[in-house]
mmCIF file of C-alpha atoms in Angstrom:
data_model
loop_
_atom_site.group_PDB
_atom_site.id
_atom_site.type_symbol
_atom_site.label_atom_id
_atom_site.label_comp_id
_atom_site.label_asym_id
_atom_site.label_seq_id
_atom_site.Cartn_x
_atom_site.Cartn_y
_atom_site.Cartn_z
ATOM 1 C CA UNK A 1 96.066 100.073 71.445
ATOM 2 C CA UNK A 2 99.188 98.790 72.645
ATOM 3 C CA UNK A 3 100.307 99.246 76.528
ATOM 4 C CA UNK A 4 98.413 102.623 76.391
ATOM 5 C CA UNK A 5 96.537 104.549 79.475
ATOM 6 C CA UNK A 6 93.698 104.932 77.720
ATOM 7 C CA UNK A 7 91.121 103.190 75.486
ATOM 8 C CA UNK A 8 88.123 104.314 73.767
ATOM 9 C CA UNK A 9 85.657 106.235 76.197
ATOM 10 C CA UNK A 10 82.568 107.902 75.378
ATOM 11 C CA UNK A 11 80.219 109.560 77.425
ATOM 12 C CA UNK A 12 76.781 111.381 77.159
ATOM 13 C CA UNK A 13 77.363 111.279 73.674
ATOM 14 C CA UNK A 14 74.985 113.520 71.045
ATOM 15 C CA UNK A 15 76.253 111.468 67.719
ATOM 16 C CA UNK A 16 73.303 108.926 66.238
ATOM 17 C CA UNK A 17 76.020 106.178 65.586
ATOM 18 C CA UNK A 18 79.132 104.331 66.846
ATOM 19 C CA UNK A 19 81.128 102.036 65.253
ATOM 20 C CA UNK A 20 83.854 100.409 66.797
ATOM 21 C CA UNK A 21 84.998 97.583 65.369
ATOM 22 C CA UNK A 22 87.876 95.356 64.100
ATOM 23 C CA UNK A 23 90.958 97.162 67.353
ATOM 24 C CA UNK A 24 92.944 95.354 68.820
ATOM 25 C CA UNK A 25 93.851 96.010 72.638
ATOM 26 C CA UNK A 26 96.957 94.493 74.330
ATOM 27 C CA UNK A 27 97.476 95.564 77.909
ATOM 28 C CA UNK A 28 95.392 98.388 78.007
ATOM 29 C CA UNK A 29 92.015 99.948 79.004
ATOM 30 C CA UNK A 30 89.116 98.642 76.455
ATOM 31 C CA UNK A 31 85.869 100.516 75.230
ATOM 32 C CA UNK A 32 83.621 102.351 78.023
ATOM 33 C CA UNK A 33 80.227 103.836 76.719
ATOM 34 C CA UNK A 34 76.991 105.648 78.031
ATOM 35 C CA UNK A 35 73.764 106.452 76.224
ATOM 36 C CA UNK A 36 72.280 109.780 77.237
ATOM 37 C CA UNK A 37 69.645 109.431 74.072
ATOM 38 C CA UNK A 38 67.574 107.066 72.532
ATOM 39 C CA UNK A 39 68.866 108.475 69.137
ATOM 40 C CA UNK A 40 72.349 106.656 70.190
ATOM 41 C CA UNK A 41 73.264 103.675 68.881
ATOM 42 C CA UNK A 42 76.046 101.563 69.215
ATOM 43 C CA UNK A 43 77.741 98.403 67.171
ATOM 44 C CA UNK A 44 80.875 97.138 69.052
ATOM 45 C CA UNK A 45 81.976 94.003 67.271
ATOM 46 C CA UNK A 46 85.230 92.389 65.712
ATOM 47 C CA UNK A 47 87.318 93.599 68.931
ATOM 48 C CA UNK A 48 90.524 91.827 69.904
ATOM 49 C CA UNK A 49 91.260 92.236 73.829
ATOM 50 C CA UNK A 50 94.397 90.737 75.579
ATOM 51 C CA UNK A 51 95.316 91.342 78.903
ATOM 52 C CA UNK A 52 93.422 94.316 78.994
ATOM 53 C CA UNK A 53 93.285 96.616 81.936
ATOM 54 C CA UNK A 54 90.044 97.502 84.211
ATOM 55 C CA UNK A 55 87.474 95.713 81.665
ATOM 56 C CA UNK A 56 87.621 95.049 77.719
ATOM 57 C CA UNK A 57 83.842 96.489 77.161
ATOM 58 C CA UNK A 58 81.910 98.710 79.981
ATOM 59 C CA UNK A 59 78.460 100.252 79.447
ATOM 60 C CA UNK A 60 78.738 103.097 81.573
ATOM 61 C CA UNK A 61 74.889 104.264 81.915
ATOM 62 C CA UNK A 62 71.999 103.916 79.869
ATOM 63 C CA UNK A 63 68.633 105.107 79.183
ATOM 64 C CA UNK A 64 66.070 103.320 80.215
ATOM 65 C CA UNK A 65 64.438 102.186 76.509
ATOM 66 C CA UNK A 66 67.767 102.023 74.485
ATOM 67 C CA UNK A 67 68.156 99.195 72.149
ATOM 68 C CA UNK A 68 70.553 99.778 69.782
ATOM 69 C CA UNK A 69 73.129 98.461 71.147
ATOM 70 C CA UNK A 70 75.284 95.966 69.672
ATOM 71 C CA UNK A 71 77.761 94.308 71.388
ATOM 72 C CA UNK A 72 79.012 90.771 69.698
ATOM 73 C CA UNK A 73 81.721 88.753 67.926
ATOM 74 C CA UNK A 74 84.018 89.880 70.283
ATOM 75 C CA UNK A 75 87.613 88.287 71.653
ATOM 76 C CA UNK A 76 88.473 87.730 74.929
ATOM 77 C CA UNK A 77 91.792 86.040 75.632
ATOM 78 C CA UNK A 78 92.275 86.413 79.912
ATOM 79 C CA UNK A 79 89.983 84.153 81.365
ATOM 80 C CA UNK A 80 91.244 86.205 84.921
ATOM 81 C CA UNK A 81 90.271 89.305 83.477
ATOM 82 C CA UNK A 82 86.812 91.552 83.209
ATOM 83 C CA UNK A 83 85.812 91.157 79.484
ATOM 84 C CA UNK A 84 81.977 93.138 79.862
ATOM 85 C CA UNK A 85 81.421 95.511 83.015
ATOM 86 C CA UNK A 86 78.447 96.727 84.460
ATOM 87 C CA UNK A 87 77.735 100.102 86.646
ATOM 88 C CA UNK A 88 75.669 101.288 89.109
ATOM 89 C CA UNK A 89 74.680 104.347 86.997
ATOM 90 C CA UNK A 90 71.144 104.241 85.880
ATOM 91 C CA UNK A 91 70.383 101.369 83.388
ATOM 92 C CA UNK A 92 73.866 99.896 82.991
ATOM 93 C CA UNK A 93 73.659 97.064 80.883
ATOM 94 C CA UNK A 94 74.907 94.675 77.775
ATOM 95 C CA UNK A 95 73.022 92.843 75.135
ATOM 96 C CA UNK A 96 73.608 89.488 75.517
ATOM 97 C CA UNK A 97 74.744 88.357 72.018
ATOM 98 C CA UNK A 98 77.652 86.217 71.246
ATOM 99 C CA UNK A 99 81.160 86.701 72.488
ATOM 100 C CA UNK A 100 84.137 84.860 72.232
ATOM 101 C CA UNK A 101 85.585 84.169 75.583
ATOM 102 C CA UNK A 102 88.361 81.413 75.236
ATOM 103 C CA UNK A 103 86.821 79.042 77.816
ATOM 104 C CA UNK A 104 82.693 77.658 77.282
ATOM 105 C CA UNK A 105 82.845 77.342 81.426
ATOM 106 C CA UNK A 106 80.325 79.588 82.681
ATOM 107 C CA UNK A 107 81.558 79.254 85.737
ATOM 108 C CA UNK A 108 84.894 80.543 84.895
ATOM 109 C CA UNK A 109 83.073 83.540 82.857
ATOM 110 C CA UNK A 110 80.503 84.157 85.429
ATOM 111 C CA UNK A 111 83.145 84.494 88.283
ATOM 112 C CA UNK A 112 86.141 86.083 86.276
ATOM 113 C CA UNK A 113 84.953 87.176 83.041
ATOM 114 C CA UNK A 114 81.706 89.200 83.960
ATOM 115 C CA UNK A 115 81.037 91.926 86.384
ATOM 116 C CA UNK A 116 77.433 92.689 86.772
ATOM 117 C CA UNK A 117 74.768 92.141 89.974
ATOM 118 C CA UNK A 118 76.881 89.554 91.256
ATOM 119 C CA UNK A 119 79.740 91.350 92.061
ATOM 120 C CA UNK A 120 78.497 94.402 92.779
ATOM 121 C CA UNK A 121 74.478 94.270 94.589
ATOM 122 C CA UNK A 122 73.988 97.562 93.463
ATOM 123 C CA UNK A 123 73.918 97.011 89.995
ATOM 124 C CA UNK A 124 70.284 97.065 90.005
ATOM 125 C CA UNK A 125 67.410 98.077 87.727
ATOM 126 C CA UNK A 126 63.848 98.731 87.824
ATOM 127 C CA UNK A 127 61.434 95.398 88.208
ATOM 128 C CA UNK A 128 58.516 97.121 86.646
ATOM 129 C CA UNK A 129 56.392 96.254 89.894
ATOM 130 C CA UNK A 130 58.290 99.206 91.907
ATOM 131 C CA UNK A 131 61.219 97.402 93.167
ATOM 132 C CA UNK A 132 64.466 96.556 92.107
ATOM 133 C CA UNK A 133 66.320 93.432 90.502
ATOM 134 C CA UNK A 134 70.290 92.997 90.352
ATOM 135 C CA UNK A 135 71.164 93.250 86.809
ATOM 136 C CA UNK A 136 72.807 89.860 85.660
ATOM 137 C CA UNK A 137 74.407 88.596 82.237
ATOM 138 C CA UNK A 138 73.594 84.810 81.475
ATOM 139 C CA UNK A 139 76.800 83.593 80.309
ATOM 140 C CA UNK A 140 74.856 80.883 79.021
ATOM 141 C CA UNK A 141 73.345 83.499 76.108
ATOM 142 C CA UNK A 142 76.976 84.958 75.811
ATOM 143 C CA UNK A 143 78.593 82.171 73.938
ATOM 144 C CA UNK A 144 77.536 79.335 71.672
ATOM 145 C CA UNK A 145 79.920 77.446 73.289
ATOM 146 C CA UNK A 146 82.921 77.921 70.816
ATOM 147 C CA UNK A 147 86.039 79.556 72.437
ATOM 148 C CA UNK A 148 87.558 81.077 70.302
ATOM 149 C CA UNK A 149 86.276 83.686 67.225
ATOM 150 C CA UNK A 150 86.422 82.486 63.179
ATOM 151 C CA UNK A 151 88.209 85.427 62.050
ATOM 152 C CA UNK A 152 91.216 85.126 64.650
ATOM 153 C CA UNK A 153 94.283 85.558 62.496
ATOM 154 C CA UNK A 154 97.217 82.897 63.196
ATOM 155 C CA UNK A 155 99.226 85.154 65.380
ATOM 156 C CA UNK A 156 96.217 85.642 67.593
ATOM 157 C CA UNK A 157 94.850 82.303 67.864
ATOM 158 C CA UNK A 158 98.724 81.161 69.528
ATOM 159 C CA UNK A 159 98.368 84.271 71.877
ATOM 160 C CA UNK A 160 94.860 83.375 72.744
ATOM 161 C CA UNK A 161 96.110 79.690 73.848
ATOM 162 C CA UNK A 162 99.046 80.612 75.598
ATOM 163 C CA UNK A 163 96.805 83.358 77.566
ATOM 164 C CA UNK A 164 93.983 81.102 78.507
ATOM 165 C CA UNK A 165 96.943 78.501 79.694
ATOM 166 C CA UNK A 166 98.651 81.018 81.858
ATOM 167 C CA UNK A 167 95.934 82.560 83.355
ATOM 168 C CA UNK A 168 93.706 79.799 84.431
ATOM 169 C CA UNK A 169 92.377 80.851 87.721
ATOM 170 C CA UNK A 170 92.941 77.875 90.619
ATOM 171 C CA UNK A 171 91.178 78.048 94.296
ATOM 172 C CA UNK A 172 93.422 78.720 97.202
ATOM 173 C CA UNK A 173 92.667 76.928 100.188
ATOM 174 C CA UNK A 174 91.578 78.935 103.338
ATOM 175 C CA UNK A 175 90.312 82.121 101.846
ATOM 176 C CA UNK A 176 87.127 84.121 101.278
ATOM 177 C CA UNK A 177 85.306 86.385 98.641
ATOM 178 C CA UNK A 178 83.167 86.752 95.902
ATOM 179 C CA UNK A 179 79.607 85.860 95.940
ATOM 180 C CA UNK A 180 77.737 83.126 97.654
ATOM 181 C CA UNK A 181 75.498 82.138 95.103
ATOM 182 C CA UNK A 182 73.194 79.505 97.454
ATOM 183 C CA UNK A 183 72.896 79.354 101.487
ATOM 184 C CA UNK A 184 76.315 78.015 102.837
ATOM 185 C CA UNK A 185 78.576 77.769 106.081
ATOM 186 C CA UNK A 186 81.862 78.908 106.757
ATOM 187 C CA UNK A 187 83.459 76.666 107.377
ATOM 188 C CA UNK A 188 82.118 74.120 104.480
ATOM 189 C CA UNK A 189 81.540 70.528 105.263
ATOM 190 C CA UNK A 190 84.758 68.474 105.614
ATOM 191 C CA UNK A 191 86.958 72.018 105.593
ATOM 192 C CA UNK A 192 89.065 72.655 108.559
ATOM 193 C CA UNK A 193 91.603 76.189 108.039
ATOM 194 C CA UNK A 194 93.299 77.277 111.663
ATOM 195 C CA UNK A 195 91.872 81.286 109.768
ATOM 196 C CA UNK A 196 90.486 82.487 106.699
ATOM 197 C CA UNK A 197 91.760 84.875 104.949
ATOM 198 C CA UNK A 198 89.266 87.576 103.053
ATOM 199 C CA UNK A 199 91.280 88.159 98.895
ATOM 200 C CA UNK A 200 87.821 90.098 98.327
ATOM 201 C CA UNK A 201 84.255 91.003 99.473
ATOM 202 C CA UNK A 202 81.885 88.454 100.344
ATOM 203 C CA UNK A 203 78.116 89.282 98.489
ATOM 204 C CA UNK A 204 75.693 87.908 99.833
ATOM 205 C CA UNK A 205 72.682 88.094 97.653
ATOM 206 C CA UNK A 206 68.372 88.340 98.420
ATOM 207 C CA UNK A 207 67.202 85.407 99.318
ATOM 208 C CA UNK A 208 70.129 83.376 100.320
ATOM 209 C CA UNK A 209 71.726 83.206 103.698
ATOM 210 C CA UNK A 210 75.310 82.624 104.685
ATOM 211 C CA UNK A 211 76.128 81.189 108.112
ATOM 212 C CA UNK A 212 79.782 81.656 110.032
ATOM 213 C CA UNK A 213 79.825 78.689 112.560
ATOM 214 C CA UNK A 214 81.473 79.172 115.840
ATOM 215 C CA UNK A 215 85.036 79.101 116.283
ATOM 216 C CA UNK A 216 85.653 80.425 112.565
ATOM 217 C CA UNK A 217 88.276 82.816 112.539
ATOM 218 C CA UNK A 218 88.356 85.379 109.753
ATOM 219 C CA UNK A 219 90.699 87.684 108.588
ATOM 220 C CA UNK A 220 89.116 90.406 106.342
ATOM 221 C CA UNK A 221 92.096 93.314 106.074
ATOM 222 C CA UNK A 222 89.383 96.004 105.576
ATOM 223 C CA UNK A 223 87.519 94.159 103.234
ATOM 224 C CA UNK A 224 83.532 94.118 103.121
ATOM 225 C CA UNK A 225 80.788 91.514 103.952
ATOM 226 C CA UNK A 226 77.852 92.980 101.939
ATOM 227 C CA UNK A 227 74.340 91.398 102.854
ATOM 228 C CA UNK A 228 71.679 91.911 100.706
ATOM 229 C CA UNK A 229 70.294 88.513 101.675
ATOM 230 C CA UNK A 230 70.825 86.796 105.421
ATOM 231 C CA UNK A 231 74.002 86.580 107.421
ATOM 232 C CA UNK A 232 74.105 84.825 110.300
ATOM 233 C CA UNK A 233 77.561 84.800 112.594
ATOM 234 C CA UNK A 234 77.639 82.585 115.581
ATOM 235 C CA UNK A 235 74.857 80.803 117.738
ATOM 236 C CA UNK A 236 72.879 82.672 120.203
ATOM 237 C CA UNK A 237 72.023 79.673 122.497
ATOM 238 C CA UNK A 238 75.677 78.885 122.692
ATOM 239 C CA UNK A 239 77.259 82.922 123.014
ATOM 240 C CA UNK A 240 74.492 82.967 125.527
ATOM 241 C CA UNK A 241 75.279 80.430 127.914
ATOM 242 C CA UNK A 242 79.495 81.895 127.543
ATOM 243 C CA UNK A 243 80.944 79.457 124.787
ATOM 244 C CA UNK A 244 84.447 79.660 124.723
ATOM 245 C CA UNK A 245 84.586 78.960 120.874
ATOM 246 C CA UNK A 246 83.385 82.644 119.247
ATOM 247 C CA UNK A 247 83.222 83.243 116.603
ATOM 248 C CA UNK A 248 86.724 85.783 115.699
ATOM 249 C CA UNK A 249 86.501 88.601 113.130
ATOM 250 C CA UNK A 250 89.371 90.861 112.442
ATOM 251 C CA UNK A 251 89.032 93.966 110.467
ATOM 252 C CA UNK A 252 85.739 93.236 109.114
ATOM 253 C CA UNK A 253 83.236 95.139 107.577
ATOM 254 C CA UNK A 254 79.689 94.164 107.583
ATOM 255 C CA UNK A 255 77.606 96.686 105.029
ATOM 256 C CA UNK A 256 74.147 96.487 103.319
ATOM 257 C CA UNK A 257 73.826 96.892 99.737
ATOM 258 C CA UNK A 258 71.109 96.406 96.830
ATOM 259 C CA UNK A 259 67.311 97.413 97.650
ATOM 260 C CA UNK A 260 65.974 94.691 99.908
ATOM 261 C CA UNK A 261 65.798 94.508 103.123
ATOM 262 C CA UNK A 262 69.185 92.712 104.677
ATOM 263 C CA UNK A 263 69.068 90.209 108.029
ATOM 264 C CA UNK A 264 71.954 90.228 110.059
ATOM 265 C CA UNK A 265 72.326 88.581 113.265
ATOM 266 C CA UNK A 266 75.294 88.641 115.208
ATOM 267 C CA UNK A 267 76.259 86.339 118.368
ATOM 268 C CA UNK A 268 79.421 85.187 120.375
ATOM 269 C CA UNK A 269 81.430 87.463 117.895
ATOM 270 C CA UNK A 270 84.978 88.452 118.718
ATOM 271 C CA UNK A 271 85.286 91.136 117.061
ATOM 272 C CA UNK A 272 88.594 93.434 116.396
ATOM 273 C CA UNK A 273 88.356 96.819 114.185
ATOM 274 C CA UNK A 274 86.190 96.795 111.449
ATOM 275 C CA UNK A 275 82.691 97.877 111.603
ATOM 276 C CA UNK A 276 79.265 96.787 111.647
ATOM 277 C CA UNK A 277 76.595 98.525 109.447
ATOM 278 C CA UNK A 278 73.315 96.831 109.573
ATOM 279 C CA UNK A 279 70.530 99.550 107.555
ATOM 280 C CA UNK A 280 70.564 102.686 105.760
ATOM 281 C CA UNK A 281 68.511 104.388 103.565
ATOM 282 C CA UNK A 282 67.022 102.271 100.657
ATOM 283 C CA UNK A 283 68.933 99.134 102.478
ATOM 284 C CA UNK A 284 66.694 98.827 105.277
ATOM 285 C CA UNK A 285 67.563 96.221 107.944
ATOM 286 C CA UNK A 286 64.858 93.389 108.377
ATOM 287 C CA UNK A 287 65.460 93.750 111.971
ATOM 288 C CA UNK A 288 69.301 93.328 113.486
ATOM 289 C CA UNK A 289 70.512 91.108 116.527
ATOM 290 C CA UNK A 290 73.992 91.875 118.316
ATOM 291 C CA UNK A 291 74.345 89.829 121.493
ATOM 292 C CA UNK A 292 76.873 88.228 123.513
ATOM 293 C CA UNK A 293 79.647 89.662 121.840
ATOM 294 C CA UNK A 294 83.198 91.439 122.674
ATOM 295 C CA UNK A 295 83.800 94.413 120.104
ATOM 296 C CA UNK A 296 86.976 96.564 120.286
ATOM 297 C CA UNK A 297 87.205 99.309 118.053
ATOM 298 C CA UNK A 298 84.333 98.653 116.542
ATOM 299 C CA UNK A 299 81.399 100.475 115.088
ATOM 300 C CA UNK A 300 77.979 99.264 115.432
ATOM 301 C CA UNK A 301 75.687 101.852 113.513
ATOM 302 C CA UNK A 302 72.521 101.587 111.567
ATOM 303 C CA UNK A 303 69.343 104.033 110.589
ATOM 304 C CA UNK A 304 66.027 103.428 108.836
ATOM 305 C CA UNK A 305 65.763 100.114 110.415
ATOM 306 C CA UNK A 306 61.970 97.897 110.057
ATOM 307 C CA UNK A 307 61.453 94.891 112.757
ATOM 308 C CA UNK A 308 62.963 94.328 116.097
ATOM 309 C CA UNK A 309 67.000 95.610 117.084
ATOM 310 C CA UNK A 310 68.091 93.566 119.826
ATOM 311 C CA UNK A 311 71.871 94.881 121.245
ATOM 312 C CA UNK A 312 71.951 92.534 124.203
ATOM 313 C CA UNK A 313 74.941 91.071 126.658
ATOM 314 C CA UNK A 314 77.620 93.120 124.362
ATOM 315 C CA UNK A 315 81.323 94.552 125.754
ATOM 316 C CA UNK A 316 82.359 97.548 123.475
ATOM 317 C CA UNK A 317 85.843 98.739 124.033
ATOM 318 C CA UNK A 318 88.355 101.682 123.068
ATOM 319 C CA UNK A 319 85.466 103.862 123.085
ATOM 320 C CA UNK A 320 83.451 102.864 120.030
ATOM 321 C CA UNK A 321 79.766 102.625 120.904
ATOM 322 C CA UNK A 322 76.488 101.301 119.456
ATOM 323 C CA UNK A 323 75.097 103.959 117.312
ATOM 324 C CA UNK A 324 71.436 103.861 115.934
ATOM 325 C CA UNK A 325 68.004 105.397 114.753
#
């Protein structure tokens, strides 16, 4: 598979066996699969990806007792680029057996490599208890700390190195996204950026809260906050008593996701387009806070709500209004 549109896709499939093993992908869409029977069963081993488009390996749905899966011995070369992808269909999921990723930094394969709970909250399965739990890979159980696969042939081994060099992902100062994986400020200790700029969504997970400290100014060019956990954006005691440091959002979008039940308080927010979301259905709010804030063109809307809603001392301009059941 060489620069093509397509890889290898199959879905709902009635066949007792897959094998796919020993392709080789270069710049171009990988292997997507679903399981609509426990008579399925898959082996996906021996597969060269580089560059690869969208993902190299995708399970696409699952039923909810399959195991025979086998996904393993597998090469990765981009360490920028989505080797094994999760869904929010029903049951997504991947074995976690050994791959090759060309890098042992879990880090690097957690944040680049893998897309699962982390990057998407609603990648969730059943807890067995009646909840839900965001589906996560272990990178740790993914590699055995080798970086490159024993049956690499010369050519492939030289294309591996030069990819990992040239892709190496490097933080750029001043900007926001991805996940925040323990409670943390914006800005960060020490950290002083005259705005930050949103490359990506901001996931904030259950059970861990992310602050935005007055006077942060944030630039999110449509993209999403998503609070599954806590967000908390300004001070009330100081956006009560008329600070003249707010807090300054720009095209931001504050959603919930996963199954828990998301806290967001807003105060002293400047806020400019965008919109505010704070509970739906199956994403119920644990109460929501909106005070002391200036909002032009921006929608404040939420339904299904538990706790307390306080909307208190707000301006809304250019017609948008506060919307909620």
């Amino acid at each position: 598979f060489n620069k093509t549109s397509s890889g290898i896709y199959i879905d709902r499939a009635d066949v007792a066996k897959y094998i796919i093993s020993d392709n080789v992908f270069k710049e171009s869409p990988g292997i997507s699969y679903s399981i609509s029977n426990d008579r399925n069963s898959f082996n996906v081993e021996r597969n060269f990806f580089l560059k690869q488009k969208t993902y190299a390996i995708r399970n696409n749905g699952s039923t909810r007792n399959s195991t025979k899966v086998s996904v393993q011995n597998n090469m990765f070369c981009s360490v920028n680029k989505i080797a094994l992808r999760l869904t929010t269909q029903n049951y997504s999921d991947i074995p976690e057996k050994v791959n090759y990723f060309n890098t042992t930094d879990s880090f690097t394969i957690r944040d680049y490599m893998i897309w699962d709970g982390w990057d998407d909250l609603n990648i969730q399965h059943d807890d067995g208890i009646g909840g839900k739990e965001s589906t996560k890979l272990d990178p740790g159980r993914l590699t055995n700390n080798i970086e490159q696969a024993g049956w690499l042939k010369p050519d492939q081994v030289v294309a591996c190195d030069k990819e990992r060099e040239t892709t190496k992902v490097e933080p750029v100062p001043c900007t926001l996204g991805g996940t925040v994986y323990e409670d943390s400020a914006i800005p960060k200790e020490g950290e002083s950026c005259s705005f930050y700029e949103m490359i990506s969504d901001i996931q904030i997970p259950k059970n861990t809260t992310l602050r935005v400290d007055p006077g942060v100014d944030i630039r999110g060019k449509g993209k999403q906050i998503k609070v599954e956990g806590s967000l908390i954006v300004g001070n009330e005691q100081t956006a009560k008593l008329g600070s003249s440091n707010p807090v300054k959002f720009d095209n931001v979008n504050i959603v919930p996701v996963g199954f828990s039940y998301p806290k967001i308080r807003v105060y002293g927010v400047d806020m400019k387009r965008g919109q505010i979301r704070f509970s739906e259905n199956q994403k119920r709010a644990d109460g929501f806070s909106l005070k002391y804030s200036t909002l032009d063109r921006v929608r404040v809307n939420g339904q299904y709500a538990l706790g307390s809603i306080s909307i208190v001392g707000n301006i809304f301009k250019s017609s948008y209004r506060w919307d909620g059941s």
